[in-house]
Tab-separated table of C-alpha atoms in Angstrom:
chain	number	residue	atom	x	y	z
A	1	MET	CA	12.305	20.130	-13.707
A	2	SER	CA	10.378	17.526	-12.976
A	3	ARG	CA	11.424	14.293	-10.895
A	4	GLY	CA	9.353	11.799	-11.543
A	5	PRO	CA	5.589	12.023	-10.906
A	6	VAL	CA	3.796	14.744	-9.275
A	7	ALA	CA	0.823	14.633	-6.964
A	8	PRO	CA	-1.193	18.145	-6.993
A	9	ALA	CA	-3.572	17.027	-4.682
A	10	PHE	CA	-1.365	15.449	-1.704
A	11	PRO	CA	1.410	16.686	0.597
A	12	GLU	CA	4.553	16.256	-1.910
A	13	ASP	CA	6.413	18.600	-0.666
A	14	GLU	CA	6.262	17.164	2.429
A	15	VAL	CA	6.822	13.766	1.501
A	16	ARG	CA	9.918	14.385	-0.480
A	17	ARG	CA	11.950	16.447	2.284
A	18	ARG	CA	11.270	13.560	4.441
A	19	ALA	CA	12.758	11.441	1.314
A	20	ARG	CA	15.797	13.870	1.226
A	21	SER	CA	16.035	14.445	5.593
A	22	GLY	CA	15.085	11.231	6.943
A	23	ALA	CA	14.358	11.106	10.643
A	24	ALA	CA	15.065	15.032	10.997
A	25	ALA	CA	12.235	16.251	9.098
A	26	ALA	CA	10.019	14.596	11.989
A	27	PHE	CA	11.303	18.120	13.813
A	28	PRO	CA	11.248	21.620	12.964
A	29	ALA	CA	14.344	23.070	11.433
A	30	ALA	CA	17.208	22.285	13.760
A	31	GLU	CA	18.262	25.806	13.026
A	32	ASP	CA	14.974	27.669	14.289
A	33	TYR	CA	15.688	26.251	17.688
A	34	GLY	CA	15.824	28.998	20.226
A	35	ARG	CA	14.612	31.795	17.712
A	36	VAL	CA	10.870	30.242	16.459
A	37	LEU	CA	8.363	29.921	19.080
A	38	PHE	CA	6.701	26.960	18.340
A	39	GLY	CA	3.230	26.203	19.384
A	40	ALA	CA	-0.247	24.354	17.520
A	41	ALA	CA	-0.659	25.430	13.913
A	42	SER	CA	-3.587	24.773	11.520
A	43	ALA	CA	-3.269	22.283	9.017
A	44	ALA	CA	-1.151	23.065	6.111
A	45	GLY	CA	-4.061	21.587	3.423
A	46	PRO	CA	-7.718	19.695	3.470
A	47	GLU	CA	-8.355	17.523	6.156
A	48	ASP	CA	-10.459	14.604	6.199
A	49	GLY	CA	-12.431	12.745	9.013
A	50	LEU	CA	-8.827	11.177	10.272
A	51	ASP	CA	-7.322	13.913	10.150
A	52	ARG	CA	-9.370	16.165	12.129
A	53	MET	CA	-9.438	13.328	14.606
A	54	ARG	CA	-6.984	13.925	17.517
A	55	LEU	CA	-4.477	11.119	19.820
A	56	VAL	CA	-5.209	11.585	23.034
A	57	PRO	CA	-2.566	10.922	25.888
A	58	PRO	CA	-3.988	9.644	28.924
A	59	VAL	CA	-2.467	11.314	32.386
A	60	PHE	CA	-2.405	8.250	34.256
A	61	MET	CA	-0.171	5.460	32.418
A	62	ALA	CA	-0.212	1.747	33.757
A	63	ASP	CA	1.121	0.353	30.882
A	64	ARG	CA	4.030	2.869	31.378
A	65	LEU	CA	4.365	1.671	34.766
A	66	LYS	CA	4.688	-1.566	33.623
A	67	LYS	CA	7.353	-0.948	30.989
A	68	LEU	CA	9.161	0.629	33.914
A	69	ILE	CA	8.970	-2.539	36.049
A	70	GLU	CA	10.174	-4.395	32.753
A	71	LEU	CA	12.897	-2.550	32.214
A	72	GLY	CA	14.442	-1.211	35.467
A	73	ARG	CA	14.272	2.092	34.356
A	74	GLU	CA	12.135	5.042	33.023
A	75	PRO	CA	10.804	4.041	29.231
A	76	MET	CA	11.304	6.288	26.644
A	77	TYR	CA	10.272	6.707	22.709
A	78	ASP	CA	12.791	4.031	21.734
A	79	ASP	CA	11.610	1.315	23.592
A	80	VAL	CA	8.741	1.442	21.443
A	81	GLU	CA	8.557	-2.266	19.148
A	82	LEU	CA	7.386	-1.651	15.866
A	83	THR	CA	7.824	-5.492	14.200
A	84	THR	CA	4.180	-6.206	13.119
A	85	GLY	CA	2.816	-9.495	11.881
A	86	ILE	CA	1.337	-8.893	8.564
A	87	GLY	CA	-1.117	-11.138	6.620
A	88	GLY	CA	1.263	-14.123	7.705
A	89	PHE	CA	4.489	-12.058	7.299
A	90	THR	CA	6.938	-10.144	9.901
A	91	ALA	CA	7.290	-6.397	8.770
A	92	ALA	CA	10.446	-4.252	10.607
A	93	LEU	CA	7.234	-1.250	10.925
A	94	PRO	CA	3.270	-1.523	10.653
A	95	VAL	CA	3.498	-0.646	7.152
A	96	TYR	CA	3.201	-2.215	3.736
A	97	VAL	CA	3.554	-0.911	0.700
A	98	SER	CA	0.382	-0.511	-2.000
A	99	ALA	CA	-0.555	-2.072	-5.097
A	100	LEU	CA	0.721	-0.251	-7.713
A	101	GLY	CA	0.239	-2.110	-11.193
A	102	SER	CA	0.560	-1.495	-14.805
A	103	THR	CA	0.088	2.145	-14.727
A	104	ARG	CA	3.072	4.293	-16.026
A	105	ALA	CA	3.696	6.167	-12.870
A	106	ALA	CA	4.984	2.593	-11.109
A	107	GLY	CA	6.695	1.373	-14.144
A	108	GLY	CA	10.268	1.321	-15.143
A	109	ASP	CA	13.090	1.733	-13.244
A	110	LEU	CA	10.922	3.479	-10.681
A	111	GLY	CA	8.761	0.264	-10.079
A	112	LEU	CA	11.954	-1.711	-9.525
A	113	ALA	CA	13.692	0.902	-6.961
A	114	LEU	CA	10.465	0.935	-5.115
A	115	SER	CA	10.835	-3.250	-5.071
A	116	ARG	CA	14.614	-2.921	-3.885
A	117	GLN	CA	13.926	-0.421	-1.155
A	118	ALA	CA	10.686	-1.848	-0.086
A	119	ALA	CA	12.794	-5.034	0.885
A	120	ARG	CA	15.776	-3.374	2.262
A	121	LEU	CA	13.195	-2.298	5.052
A	122	GLY	CA	11.739	-5.346	5.551
A	123	LEU	CA	8.395	-3.903	4.985
A	124	PRO	CA	5.379	-6.182	2.664
A	125	MET	CA	4.694	-5.306	-0.528
A	126	VAL	CA	1.640	-5.649	-3.109
A	127	ILE	CA	2.406	-6.244	-7.511
A	128	GLY	CA	-0.513	-4.602	-8.492
A	129	GLU	CA	-3.464	-6.407	-11.124
A	130	ASN	CA	-2.526	-5.784	-15.000
A	131	VAL	CA	1.124	-6.340	-15.168
A	132	VAL	CA	1.414	-9.394	-17.001
A	133	PRO	CA	-1.598	-8.548	-19.467
A	134	VAL	CA	0.371	-5.267	-20.072
A	135	HIS	CA	3.725	-5.913	-19.773
A	136	GLY	CA	4.520	-9.742	-19.678
A	137	TYR	CA	5.462	-12.241	-17.254
A	138	GLY	CA	9.251	-11.681	-18.062
A	139	ARG	CA	10.425	-14.395	-18.825
A	140	LEU	CA	12.331	-14.920	-21.927
A	141	ASP	CA	13.382	-18.801	-21.693
A	142	GLY	CA	9.987	-19.778	-22.398
A	143	PRO	CA	6.636	-19.025	-23.781
A	144	GLU	CA	5.206	-15.713	-22.886
A	145	THR	CA	2.153	-14.530	-21.333
A	146	PRO	CA	-0.280	-12.633	-23.976
A	147	GLY	CA	1.727	-9.281	-22.944
A	148	THR	CA	5.090	-9.483	-24.046
A	149	PRO	CA	8.055	-7.423	-21.893
A	150	ASP	CA	8.354	-4.808	-24.669
A	151	THR	CA	4.765	-3.703	-25.047
A	152	PRO	CA	3.949	-0.736	-23.563
A	153	GLY	CA	1.148	-0.455	-21.061
A	154	THR	CA	0.467	3.330	-21.180
A	155	LEU	CA	1.656	6.175	-22.789
A	156	ASP	CA	4.946	4.851	-23.554
A	157	THR	CA	4.727	3.736	-27.222
A	158	PRO	CA	6.296	7.144	-28.609
A	159	ASP	CA	9.176	6.571	-26.635
A	160	GLY	CA	10.226	3.732	-28.521
A	161	PRO	CA	9.599	-0.138	-27.566
A	162	GLN	CA	11.431	-0.079	-24.051
A	163	GLY	CA	8.916	2.720	-22.909
A	164	PRO	CA	9.923	6.109	-21.868
A	165	GLY	CA	13.896	7.301	-21.765
A	166	GLY	CA	14.406	3.604	-23.066
A	167	ALA	CA	13.480	2.493	-19.613
A	168	VAL	CA	12.121	-1.514	-19.674
A	169	PRO	CA	8.961	-1.922	-18.354
A	170	ALA	CA	8.994	-3.310	-14.961
A	171	THR	CA	7.399	-6.463	-15.742
A	172	LEU	CA	5.790	-9.322	-12.802
A	173	LEU	CA	9.171	-11.292	-12.799
A	174	GLY	CA	11.373	-8.451	-12.920
A	175	ARG	CA	9.750	-6.564	-9.538
A	176	LEU	CA	10.139	-10.049	-7.703
A	177	ARG	CA	13.194	-10.468	-8.584
A	178	ALA	CA	13.875	-7.032	-7.815
A	179	TYR	CA	12.011	-7.059	-4.251
A	180	ALA	CA	13.750	-11.053	-3.576
A	181	GLY	CA	16.865	-9.919	-4.363
A	182	GLU	CA	17.134	-7.651	-1.224
A	183	LEU	CA	14.877	-9.039	1.309
A	184	PRO	CA	16.461	-9.839	4.738
A	185	ASP	CA	16.012	-12.886	6.297
A	186	GLY	CA	12.513	-13.457	8.191
A	187	LEU	CA	10.900	-10.473	7.362
A	188	GLY	CA	9.024	-9.015	4.475
A	189	GLY	CA	7.041	-10.901	2.005
A	190	LEU	CA	5.230	-10.132	-1.756
A	191	ALA	CA	1.867	-10.148	-2.514
A	192	VAL	CA	0.779	-10.556	-5.992
A	193	GLN	CA	-2.904	-9.364	-7.190
A	194	GLN	CA	-5.005	-11.081	-9.744
A	195	SER	CA	-7.784	-9.262	-12.145
A	196	THR	CA	-9.840	-10.732	-13.984
A	197	GLU	CA	-7.357	-9.862	-17.133
A	198	ASP	CA	-5.089	-11.482	-14.802
A	199	ALA	CA	-6.894	-14.824	-14.166
A	200	ASP	CA	-6.997	-15.376	-18.068
A	201	ALA	CA	-2.784	-14.478	-18.424
A	202	GLU	CA	-2.754	-17.206	-15.015
A	203	VAL	CA	-0.902	-14.468	-13.371
A	204	TRP	CA	-0.958	-17.205	-9.883
A	205	ASN	CA	0.079	-20.208	-11.323
A	206	LEU	CA	2.820	-18.516	-13.294
A	207	VAL	CA	4.714	-16.577	-10.252
A	208	TYR	CA	3.472	-20.277	-7.378
A	209	SER	CA	5.325	-22.408	-10.356
A	210	ASP	CA	8.202	-20.114	-10.962
A	211	PRO	CA	11.683	-20.575	-9.475
A	212	ALA	CA	12.220	-17.293	-9.018
A	213	ALA	CA	9.730	-16.833	-6.342
A	214	ARG	CA	10.684	-20.269	-4.887
A	215	PRO	CA	12.609	-18.462	-1.806
A	216	LEU	CA	9.582	-16.492	-0.794
A	217	LEU	CA	7.228	-19.551	-1.335
A	218	ASP	CA	9.490	-21.585	1.354
A	219	SER	CA	9.870	-19.188	3.518
A	220	GLY	CA	6.447	-18.568	3.645
A	221	ARG	CA	7.050	-14.697	2.309
A	222	LEU	CA	4.462	-15.043	-1.099
A	223	ALA	CA	0.503	-14.270	-0.969
A	224	PHE	CA	-2.188	-13.805	-3.040
A	225	GLU	CA	-3.990	-11.299	-3.310
A	226	LEU	CA	-7.768	-10.890	-4.603
A	227	LYS	CA	-8.986	-7.467	-5.456
A	228	THR	CA	-12.740	-6.640	-5.215
A	229	GLY	CA	-12.116	-3.007	-5.567
A	230	GLN	CA	-10.327	0.625	-5.140
A	231	GLY	CA	-10.436	3.385	-3.259
A	232	ALA	CA	-9.693	5.818	-6.431
A	233	LYS	CA	-12.385	4.145	-7.806
A	234	PRO	CA	-15.053	1.992	-6.297
A	235	GLY	CA	-16.944	-0.140	-8.490
A	236	LEU	CA	-14.474	0.222	-11.397
A	237	GLY	CA	-11.556	-1.851	-12.380
A	238	GLY	CA	-7.959	-0.098	-13.209
A	239	MET	CA	-7.583	2.154	-16.019
A	240	THR	CA	-4.561	3.352	-18.130
A	241	VAL	CA	-4.308	6.037	-21.254
A	242	LEU	CA	-2.920	4.468	-24.136
A	243	ASP	CA	-2.150	5.789	-28.062
A	244	THR	CA	-3.688	4.574	-30.426
A	245	ALA	CA	-1.336	2.404	-31.743
A	246	ALA	CA	-0.757	0.501	-28.340
A	247	ALA	CA	-4.024	0.214	-28.584
A	248	ALA	CA	-4.431	-1.842	-31.056
A	249	ARG	CA	-2.544	-4.587	-29.316
A	250	PHE	CA	-5.418	-4.760	-26.071
A	251	GLY	CA	-8.577	-4.942	-27.349
A	252	ASP	CA	-8.969	-8.572	-27.077
A	253	ARG	CA	-8.152	-8.263	-23.524
A	254	TYR	CA	-9.317	-4.574	-22.551
A	255	GLY	CA	-12.750	-2.414	-22.960
A	256	LEU	CA	-11.269	0.368	-25.058
A	257	ASP	CA	-12.933	3.396	-25.312
A	258	ALA	CA	-11.190	5.970	-28.317
A	259	ALA	CA	-14.098	8.199	-27.883
A	260	ALA	CA	-13.938	8.850	-24.301
A	261	LEU	CA	-10.911	10.788	-24.197
A	262	GLY	CA	-11.194	13.347	-27.274
A	263	GLY	CA	-9.960	10.874	-30.333
A	264	ARG	CA	-5.875	11.209	-29.626
A	265	HIS	CA	-5.731	8.783	-26.678
A	266	VAL	CA	-7.805	5.530	-25.737
A	267	LEU	CA	-9.240	4.999	-22.763
A	268	ARG	CA	-8.333	1.208	-21.472
A	269	SER	CA	-10.619	-0.207	-18.927
A	270	SER	CA	-10.190	-3.549	-17.133
A	271	SER	CA	-13.190	-5.460	-15.550
A	272	PRO	CA	-14.078	-4.566	-12.105
A	273	GLY	CA	-15.595	-8.334	-11.950
A	274	THR	CA	-18.922	-9.381	-9.652
A	275	PHE	CA	-18.642	-10.589	-5.927
A	276	THR	CA	-21.153	-11.650	-4.545
A	277	ALA	CA	-20.885	-13.207	-0.507
A	278	GLU	CA	-21.133	-16.488	-1.911
A	279	ILE	CA	-18.362	-15.679	-5.112
A	280	LEU	CA	-16.006	-14.047	-2.631
A	281	ARG	CA	-16.574	-17.422	-0.512
A	282	GLN	CA	-16.103	-19.964	-2.947
A	283	GLN	CA	-12.909	-17.481	-4.910
A	284	ILE	CA	-11.821	-17.480	-1.307
A	285	ARG	CA	-11.472	-21.336	-0.864
A	286	LEU	CA	-10.272	-21.915	-4.195
A	287	MET	CA	-7.343	-20.010	-3.382
A	288	ARG	CA	-6.658	-22.258	-0.592
A	289	ASN	CA	-7.145	-24.997	-2.392
A	290	ASN	CA	-4.822	-24.617	-5.477
A	291	PHE	CA	-2.510	-22.391	-3.853
A	292	PRO	CA	-2.014	-24.122	-0.507
A	293	ARG	CA	1.141	-22.689	0.097
A	294	ALA	CA	0.869	-19.075	-0.293
A	295	ARG	CA	-1.049	-16.873	2.098
A	296	VAL	CA	-4.164	-15.320	0.898
A	297	TRP	CA	-4.913	-11.588	1.316
A	298	VAL	CA	-8.114	-9.976	0.004
A	299	LYS	CA	-8.785	-6.271	-1.100
A	300	LEU	CA	-11.752	-4.688	-0.423
A	301	HIS	CA	-13.132	-0.903	-1.840
A	302	PRO	CA	-14.436	1.589	0.401
A	303	GLY	CA	-18.336	0.036	-0.035
A	304	ARG	CA	-21.422	0.885	2.241
A	305	ASP	CA	-20.993	-2.831	3.447
A	306	VAL	CA	-17.450	-2.743	3.662
A	307	ALA	CA	-17.792	-4.892	7.400
A	308	GLU	CA	-20.103	-7.554	5.995
A	309	ALA	CA	-17.377	-8.191	2.915
A	310	ALA	CA	-14.599	-8.301	5.623
A	311	ARG	CA	-16.383	-10.582	8.104
A	312	VAL	CA	-17.132	-13.024	4.944
A	313	ALA	CA	-13.554	-12.885	3.893
A	314	VAL	CA	-12.421	-13.933	7.497
A	315	ALA	CA	-14.781	-16.591	7.473
A	316	ALA	CA	-13.554	-17.931	4.628
A	317	GLY	CA	-10.007	-18.225	5.536
A	318	ALA	CA	-8.397	-15.097	4.537
A	319	ASP	CA	-5.119	-14.078	5.996
A	320	ALA	CA	-5.241	-10.427	5.940
A	321	VAL	CA	-8.480	-8.020	4.847
A	322	THR	CA	-6.762	-4.951	2.837
A	323	VAL	CA	-9.414	-1.844	2.773
A	324	ASP	CA	-8.665	0.855	0.636
A	325	GLY	CA	-10.221	3.884	1.800
A	326	ALA	CA	-11.573	6.692	-1.151
A	327	GLU	CA	-8.650	9.024	-0.015
A	328	GLY	CA	-7.023	6.536	-1.696
A	329	GLY	CA	-5.064	5.523	-5.039
A	330	THR	CA	-1.915	5.984	-7.517
A	331	GLY	CA	-4.001	5.446	-11.325
A	332	TRP	CA	-6.098	7.218	-13.389
A	333	ALA	CA	-9.936	7.910	-12.406
A	334	PRO	CA	-12.470	9.831	-13.458
A	335	VAL	CA	-12.224	13.730	-12.289
A	336	ALA	CA	-15.883	12.679	-10.675
A	337	PHE	CA	-14.607	9.948	-8.477
A	338	ALA	CA	-12.471	11.942	-6.380
A	339	GLY	CA	-13.926	12.807	-3.073
A	340	ARG	CA	-17.336	12.312	-4.148
A	341	VAL	CA	-17.735	7.943	-4.558
A	342	GLY	CA	-16.638	5.593	-1.392
A	343	LEU	CA	-16.422	5.930	1.951
A	344	PRO	CA	-13.831	7.786	3.288
A	345	LEU	CA	-11.002	5.819	5.354
A	346	ALA	CA	-12.404	7.373	8.945
A	347	ALA	CA	-15.747	5.918	8.145
A	348	CYS	CA	-14.755	2.280	7.257
A	349	LEU	CA	-12.748	2.371	10.190
A	350	ARG	CA	-16.211	3.077	12.376
A	351	ARG	CA	-18.398	0.386	10.041
A	352	LEU	CA	-15.407	-1.765	10.900
A	353	ALA	CA	-14.686	-1.186	14.712
A	354	ALA	CA	-17.131	-3.922	16.345
A	355	ASP	CA	-15.978	-6.677	14.220
A	356	PRO	CA	-12.733	-5.891	13.106
A	357	PRO	CA	-10.721	-8.372	11.153
A	358	PRO	CA	-7.911	-10.021	12.587
A	359	CYS	CA	-5.785	-8.756	10.225
A	360	LEU	CA	-6.911	-5.499	8.942
A	361	LEU	CA	-4.320	-3.061	6.882
A	362	VAL	CA	-5.597	-0.140	5.552
A	363	SER	CA	-4.517	2.467	3.097
A	364	GLY	CA	-5.799	6.015	2.160
A	365	ARG	CA	-3.746	9.021	1.855
A	366	MET	CA	-0.900	7.849	4.230
A	367	TRP	CA	2.055	9.810	4.839
A	368	GLU	CA	3.265	10.800	8.326
A	369	GLY	CA	2.612	9.398	11.331
A	370	ALA	CA	-0.275	10.506	13.192
A	371	ARG	CA	-2.452	9.480	10.565
A	372	ALA	CA	-1.020	5.828	10.417
A	373	VAL	CA	-0.963	5.711	14.592
A	374	LYS	CA	-4.796	6.885	14.610
A	375	SER	CA	-5.390	3.958	12.100
A	376	LEU	CA	-3.964	1.302	13.922
A	377	ALA	CA	-5.681	2.748	16.904
A	378	LEU	CA	-8.521	2.122	15.118
A	379	GLY	CA	-8.712	-1.249	14.670
A	380	ALA	CA	-5.439	-1.374	11.750
A	381	ARG	CA	-2.867	-3.819	11.873
A	382	ALA	CA	-0.722	-2.122	9.354
A	383	VAL	CA	-1.211	1.074	7.114
A	384	GLY	CA	-0.053	0.890	2.725
A	385	LEU	CA	2.104	3.450	1.464
A	386	GLY	CA	1.123	4.640	-2.238
A	387	ARG	CA	1.716	7.773	-3.656
A	388	ALA	CA	4.563	8.412	-0.838
A	389	ALA	CA	6.301	5.553	-1.451
A	390	LEU	CA	6.412	6.511	-5.020
A	391	LEU	CA	7.217	10.134	-4.589
A	392	ALA	CA	9.658	9.066	-1.850
A	393	VAL	CA	11.440	6.614	-4.683
A	394	ALA	CA	11.338	9.537	-7.453
A	395	GLU	CA	13.220	11.974	-4.963
A	396	ASP	CA	16.075	9.384	-4.538
A	397	PRO	CA	15.919	6.339	-6.208
A	398	GLU	CA	18.833	4.786	-3.615
A	399	ARG	CA	17.810	5.467	-0.430
A	400	GLY	CA	14.069	8.077	-0.439
A	401	LEU	CA	11.919	5.402	0.726
A	402	ILE	CA	14.129	4.572	3.343
A	403	ARG	CA	15.041	7.893	4.790
A	404	PHE	CA	10.939	8.531	4.641
A	405	ALA	CA	10.422	5.546	6.911
A	406	ASP	CA	13.262	6.441	9.158
A	407	CYS	CA	11.045	9.542	9.418
A	408	LEU	CA	7.561	7.687	9.670
A	409	ALA	CA	9.175	4.973	12.352
A	410	LEU	CA	10.592	7.719	14.503
A	411	GLU	CA	6.917	9.556	14.584
A	412	MET	CA	5.248	6.093	15.084
A	413	ARG	CA	7.352	5.068	18.024
A	414	LEU	CA	7.198	9.251	19.705
A	415	LEU	CA	2.993	8.633	19.470
A	416	VAL	CA	3.457	5.447	20.837
A	417	SER	CA	5.296	6.008	23.552
A	418	ALA	CA	3.246	9.693	24.291
A	419	LEU	CA	0.264	6.812	24.525
A	420	GLY	CA	1.575	5.051	27.167
A	421	LYS	CA	2.283	2.093	25.433
A	422	TYR	CA	5.114	0.666	23.488
A	423	SER	CA	3.645	-1.761	21.096
A	424	PRO	CA	1.047	-0.793	17.898
A	425	ASP	CA	-1.093	-3.716	19.306
A	426	ALA	CA	-1.389	-2.125	22.427
A	427	LEU	CA	-3.329	1.345	20.846
A	428	ASP	CA	-6.847	0.963	20.970
A	429	GLN	CA	-9.584	3.566	20.687
A	430	GLN	CA	-10.080	5.184	23.656
A	431	ASP	CA	-6.651	6.998	22.326
A	432	VAL	CA	-8.664	8.783	19.573
A	433	TRP	CA	-11.073	11.514	20.114
A	434	SER	CA	-12.943	12.486	17.585
A	435	PRO	CA	-14.812	16.106	16.827
A	436	ASP	CA	-18.164	13.998	15.357
A	437	GLY	CA	-18.226	12.399	19.296
A	438	ASP	CA	-17.881	8.940	17.678
């Protein structure tokens, strides 16, 4: 029996095991100790450029000596401090939850459970595009935006006005309240994306003026993220699948293609938006002018000019730049895009290496500590969890993501300590070896 969403092109079983077992999943089974002879193993699945790289601890460790003197004893892996500044927020780990928008996989109870667990962990979270135009803002005591809370966003119509299984769609306000209600003092923060359709619905204005968002705003834990694209389908906007009844409700807001999916279903497409360097500069300046108390994040798809776009964003005043590698994505995308369009994350990191943004956030197939630590060593401030976060919560809606994060944190501490360092910001490119010679 299916346990929520599945991810056939992702190490789903490993993610779910971590969601069940927590930190113990960072090691072989304890029952095998003294019985199984362990050693280097070949990769369990397909590898990309980042997977093929290796972390390379030195023999001589000056930073370990400094830590020894500071502590007055030999340092251990649990002396690694993972608290990290992320785009104006403070996070318990160098990790954030990537943008999850109006797609069915992130809707209903699963999206709310994810919001609650991310908050308990003190991890920043991004609410993705199109939630308001599709599901509504969620405020019942005033005028609604074009979408309403009982408007199904994808294939939910046959299950009734509340979505599959009677679950209430996770409106933007619902996710915001679920997150803010569990957030510990001083940690985390919420970033809200806005697409072209979101701008028409004035999403940022709604959030910025909402009393429910006031605690986040007053504590400096609200950001708005300008999205230029996404790793799953660079150059295209968001896509979902509708039945014909639902499609009739969205014709004035989205591009609809009744022929693309064979007639029974309708392809709903968002506008990808148009950007030049000057448009991006002006958009960021407009955000800073109109929403002076909110942080400004910019999300870039893995384009060939990603380094130039990042420089423009930083110069215009962005607090964080997110780069979504071509390995990323949780939503619906054309088959031709998977593995064939956009730069892999490793290539993005190489192009950004000469002049990395002060706060670079990266995502793309993140699920275990070594991939995350390599990304941090190559210039990222934090890594984003997308599919891994959804799968962990689907495995256990109460503690799946919390256990998964416990395992990830332990792996990161072990790896950073092995490099003779005791905070993620001490990592650098010398800590990574590439078989490609870069």
